[in-house]
Amino acid sequence: MNNSRLPVILLLLAILPSAALAQTYVAGPSLGLAVPDNGYNGTQGSMLCNTIAVATGGGGGDTVATATVTVAMSHTFVGDLTIKLFSPGGTPITLVSRPGVVETADDGNDTAGFGENSNLAIANPLTYDDTAPNPSEQMGKVPSDLATGDIICAFAGSPCSYAPSPGAATAGNLGSLNGQSKVGNWSLCLGDSAAADTGTLDGWTLTLGTTPVELQTFSVD
């Protein structure tokens, strides 16, 4: 009888704890989508939404490990704006919630005040990143208070990156998306909460770091 043991080769998928692999998805430029003026009432349906479809694969795994969003848009009064990212699973992340307004509810109510009066320009896109040193609530206020009509990310050294601020909306930042699947429709939604000043979405990018998956071989005697 042959007592030799034949090696058994097992192929296992192993999730590696190494650095996330970044993939960037783009909508635009030149979308030319107008944000409904004074239409935001706290619901996604009252916002302008634009969707990026993310497929499986593409050089990394499908599990989100990091997320950042860059938005190129114009607006003549940033204190009117609420900007949210919705994941394929339906998780809302509030990136901006009416900077300068002390909100009691996430409902776009004008009686809450009008907030920061500086502007956004398409040529000066803003990035929302949990690691940014300043919260989006402070845009137009750091390092100094911008004047009416000044453009954030273009005047007086104002930053071009901000950490999300939920205001009166559901708490959470982009890290709240970690562990979710990247696959499906990601929606950027913009709402306006006061009349007269308006804005347009030109384009946006979604950068997702995903946990890499590696095929490993193990030999078992």
Short mmCIF file of C-alpha atoms in Angstrom, two decimals:
data_model
loop_
_atom_site.label_atom_id
_atom_site.label_comp_id
_atom_site.label_asym_id
_atom_site.label_seq_id
_atom_site.Cartn_x
_atom_site.Cartn_y
_atom_site.Cartn_z
CA MET A 1 0.00 0.00 0.00
CA ASN A 2 1.31 3.42 -0.92
CA ASN A 3 1.39 5.55 2.26
CA SER A 4 2.71 8.68 0.57
CA ARG A 5 0.67 11.81 1.14
CA LEU A 6 -0.17 13.93 -1.86
CA PRO A 7 -0.09 17.70 -1.24
CA VAL A 8 -3.43 19.39 -1.54
CA ILE A 9 -3.31 22.85 -3.05
CA LEU A 10 -5.92 25.23 -1.72
CA LEU A 11 -6.66 28.55 -3.37
CA LEU A 12 -8.05 31.00 -0.87
CA LEU A 13 -9.24 34.57 -1.24
CA ALA A 14 -7.67 36.65 1.49
CA ILE A 15 -8.61 40.19 2.39
CA LEU A 16 -5.37 42.04 2.95
CA PRO A 17 -5.00 44.73 5.61
CA SER A 18 -2.73 46.73 3.28
CA ALA A 19 -3.34 50.22 1.95
CA ALA A 20 -6.59 50.76 0.09
CA LEU A 21 -6.48 50.93 -3.69
CA ALA A 22 -7.93 54.23 -4.92
CA GLN A 23 -10.26 54.39 -7.90
CA THR A 24 -11.72 57.64 -9.22
CA TYR A 25 -15.07 57.99 -10.97
CA VAL A 26 -16.03 61.16 -12.84
CA ALA A 27 -19.23 62.93 -13.88
CA GLY A 28 -18.76 65.96 -16.12
CA PRO A 29 -17.35 68.45 -16.77
CA SER A 30 -19.92 70.71 -18.44
CA LEU A 31 -22.96 69.06 -16.88
CA GLY A 32 -24.66 72.47 -16.68
CA LEU A 33 -27.24 71.29 -14.12
CA ALA A 34 -29.09 74.07 -12.27
CA VAL A 35 -29.73 73.65 -8.54
CA PRO A 36 -33.46 74.31 -7.90
CA ASP A 37 -33.62 77.75 -6.29
CA ASN A 38 -35.11 77.81 -2.78
CA GLY A 39 -36.44 74.28 -3.23
CA TYR A 40 -34.77 72.27 -0.47
CA ASN A 41 -37.10 70.92 2.22
CA GLY A 42 -34.96 68.20 3.78
CA THR A 43 -35.79 65.46 1.29
CA GLN A 44 -33.68 63.98 -1.48
CA GLY A 45 -36.51 64.58 -3.90
CA SER A 46 -36.19 68.35 -3.41
CA MET A 47 -32.53 68.31 -4.49
CA LEU A 48 -30.70 68.24 -7.81
CA CYS A 49 -29.10 64.78 -7.99
CA ASN A 50 -26.53 63.40 -10.37
CA THR A 51 -25.50 59.75 -10.39
CA ILE A 52 -22.27 57.85 -10.99
CA ALA A 53 -22.62 54.10 -11.58
CA VAL A 54 -19.77 52.09 -10.08
CA ALA A 55 -19.15 48.56 -11.35
CA THR A 56 -17.49 45.66 -9.61
CA GLY A 57 -13.75 45.14 -10.00
CA GLY A 58 -11.60 47.69 -11.76
CA GLY A 59 -8.31 46.89 -10.05
CA GLY A 60 -9.40 46.62 -6.43
CA GLY A 61 -11.94 44.96 -4.21
CA ASP A 62 -15.56 45.99 -3.85
CA THR A 63 -15.48 46.98 -0.18
CA VAL A 64 -15.15 50.71 0.58
CA ALA A 65 -12.24 51.65 2.83
CA THR A 66 -12.01 55.41 2.14
CA ALA A 67 -14.03 57.99 0.22
CA THR A 68 -13.53 61.57 -0.94
CA VAL A 69 -15.70 63.78 -3.14
CA THR A 70 -14.70 66.76 -5.28
CA VAL A 71 -17.41 69.11 -6.55
CA ALA A 72 -17.03 71.73 -9.30
CA MET A 73 -19.95 74.12 -9.18
CA SER A 74 -20.96 77.75 -9.08
CA HIS A 75 -23.15 79.46 -6.50
CA THR A 76 -23.55 83.09 -5.49
CA PHE A 77 -24.31 82.45 -1.80
CA VAL A 78 -22.77 79.36 -0.21
CA GLY A 79 -24.91 79.70 2.91
CA ASP A 80 -27.90 78.55 0.85
CA LEU A 81 -26.38 75.16 0.07
CA THR A 82 -26.86 71.64 1.35
CA ILE A 83 -24.80 68.94 -0.39
CA LYS A 84 -25.19 65.23 0.26
CA LEU A 85 -23.68 62.01 -1.04
CA PHE A 86 -25.91 58.92 -1.17
CA SER A 87 -24.25 55.51 -1.34
CA PRO A 88 -25.68 52.57 -3.33
CA GLY A 89 -27.02 51.24 -0.05
CA GLY A 90 -28.91 54.48 0.56
CA THR A 91 -26.66 55.93 3.29
CA PRO A 92 -26.76 59.76 3.20
CA ILE A 93 -23.58 61.67 4.05
CA THR A 94 -24.01 65.42 4.45
CA LEU A 95 -20.95 67.15 3.02
CA VAL A 96 -22.21 70.72 3.47
CA SER A 97 -25.17 72.00 5.47
CA ARG A 98 -25.78 75.72 5.02
CA PRO A 99 -22.45 77.12 6.27
CA GLY A 100 -22.92 79.90 8.78
CA VAL A 101 -26.51 78.94 9.67
CA VAL A 102 -27.27 77.54 13.13
CA GLU A 103 -29.83 74.98 12.01
CA THR A 104 -32.45 73.47 14.29
CA ALA A 105 -33.59 70.98 11.64
CA ASP A 106 -32.40 69.71 8.27
CA ASP A 107 -35.37 71.18 6.44
CA GLY A 108 -34.11 74.20 4.49
CA ASN A 109 -36.20 76.60 6.54
CA ASP A 110 -35.37 80.21 5.62
CA THR A 111 -36.14 81.46 9.12
CA ALA A 112 -32.97 79.76 10.31
CA GLY A 113 -30.97 82.59 8.69
CA PHE A 114 -28.95 82.97 5.53
CA GLY A 115 -25.40 82.09 6.56
CA GLU A 116 -22.12 82.57 4.70
CA ASN A 117 -22.24 85.04 1.80
CA SER A 118 -19.16 84.03 -0.18
CA ASN A 119 -19.32 82.32 -3.57
CA LEU A 120 -18.34 79.10 -5.31
CA ALA A 121 -16.81 79.00 -8.80
CA ILE A 122 -16.51 76.10 -11.24
CA ALA A 123 -12.82 76.90 -11.75
CA ASN A 124 -12.19 76.38 -8.02
CA PRO A 125 -13.62 72.97 -7.10
CA LEU A 126 -13.84 71.92 -3.46
CA THR A 127 -12.89 68.53 -2.05
CA TYR A 128 -14.66 66.91 0.90
CA ASP A 129 -12.33 64.67 2.87
CA ASP A 130 -12.56 63.47 6.47
CA THR A 131 -8.87 64.28 6.96
CA ALA A 132 -9.20 67.96 5.99
CA PRO A 133 -8.35 70.25 8.94
CA ASN A 134 -11.35 72.57 8.56
CA PRO A 135 -15.04 71.57 8.64
CA SER A 136 -17.26 72.66 5.76
CA GLU A 137 -19.24 74.72 8.27
CA GLN A 138 -16.23 77.07 8.31
CA MET A 139 -15.94 77.58 4.53
CA GLY A 140 -15.66 81.27 3.78
CA LYS A 141 -14.49 81.92 7.36
CA VAL A 142 -10.97 80.44 7.41
CA PRO A 143 -8.28 81.63 7.58
CA SER A 144 -10.19 84.93 7.46
CA ASP A 145 -13.76 86.05 6.78
CA LEU A 146 -14.31 86.46 3.03
CA ALA A 147 -16.23 89.44 1.73
CA THR A 148 -19.53 89.17 -0.14
CA GLY A 149 -18.80 87.84 -3.62
CA ASP A 150 -15.34 86.49 -2.78
CA ILE A 151 -14.73 82.98 -4.10
CA ILE A 152 -13.86 80.14 -1.74
CA CYS A 153 -10.59 78.42 -2.70
CA ALA A 154 -9.51 81.50 -4.69
CA PHE A 155 -9.44 84.45 -2.28
CA ALA A 156 -7.42 85.23 0.88
CA GLY A 157 -5.89 81.77 1.14
CA SER A 158 -9.20 80.06 1.80
CA PRO A 159 -8.84 76.26 1.70
CA CYS A 160 -9.96 74.03 -1.16
CA SER A 161 -10.58 70.97 1.06
CA TYR A 162 -13.06 70.57 3.91
CA ALA A 163 -14.23 67.85 6.27
CA PRO A 164 -17.97 67.10 6.01
CA SER A 165 -20.26 68.89 8.49
CA PRO A 166 -23.74 67.36 8.92
CA GLY A 167 -25.32 70.37 10.65
CA ALA A 168 -28.76 69.29 11.90
CA ALA A 169 -28.81 66.25 9.58
CA THR A 170 -28.03 62.66 10.57
CA ALA A 171 -24.56 62.46 12.10
CA GLY A 172 -21.82 60.78 10.08
CA ASN A 173 -18.90 61.45 7.79
CA LEU A 174 -17.40 59.73 4.76
CA GLY A 175 -15.86 57.13 7.05
CA SER A 176 -19.39 55.96 7.78
CA LEU A 177 -19.32 54.34 4.32
CA ASN A 178 -16.41 52.04 5.19
CA GLY A 179 -17.32 48.40 4.83
CA GLN A 180 -20.13 49.04 2.37
CA SER A 181 -20.07 47.78 -1.21
CA LYS A 182 -18.91 50.26 -3.82
CA VAL A 183 -21.04 48.60 -6.50
CA GLY A 184 -24.12 50.49 -7.67
CA ASN A 185 -25.34 54.07 -8.07
CA TRP A 186 -23.71 56.86 -6.07
CA SER A 187 -25.67 60.12 -6.08
CA LEU A 188 -24.44 63.63 -5.37
CA CYS A 189 -27.41 65.82 -4.40
CA LEU A 190 -27.54 69.60 -3.99
CA GLY A 191 -30.25 71.67 -2.35
CA ASP A 192 -30.80 75.45 -2.14
CA SER A 193 -32.64 77.05 0.77
CA ALA A 194 -33.13 80.72 -0.15
CA ALA A 195 -34.43 82.67 -3.13
CA ALA A 196 -32.49 84.78 -5.64
CA ASP A 197 -28.94 83.39 -5.40
CA THR A 198 -28.46 80.37 -7.67
CA GLY A 199 -25.93 77.73 -8.62
CA THR A 200 -24.97 75.19 -11.27
CA LEU A 201 -23.26 71.81 -11.02
CA ASP A 202 -20.50 71.45 -13.62
CA GLY A 203 -19.07 68.11 -12.52
CA TRP A 204 -17.92 65.94 -9.64
CA THR A 205 -15.55 63.12 -8.86
CA LEU A 206 -15.85 60.26 -6.40
CA THR A 207 -12.63 58.63 -5.21
CA LEU A 208 -13.05 55.32 -3.43
CA GLY A 209 -10.31 53.44 -1.67
CA THR A 210 -11.21 49.76 -1.65
CA THR A 211 -9.78 46.89 0.35
CA PRO A 212 -7.66 44.87 -2.08
CA VAL A 213 -8.27 41.16 -2.57
CA GLU A 214 -5.39 38.81 -3.32
CA LEU A 215 -5.44 35.19 -4.47
CA GLN A 216 -3.12 33.22 -2.18
CA THR A 217 -1.90 29.63 -2.52
CA PHE A 218 -1.51 27.35 0.46
CA SER A 219 -0.03 23.84 0.37
CA VAL A 220 -1.46 21.32 2.80
CA ASP A 221 0.28 17.96 3.17
#
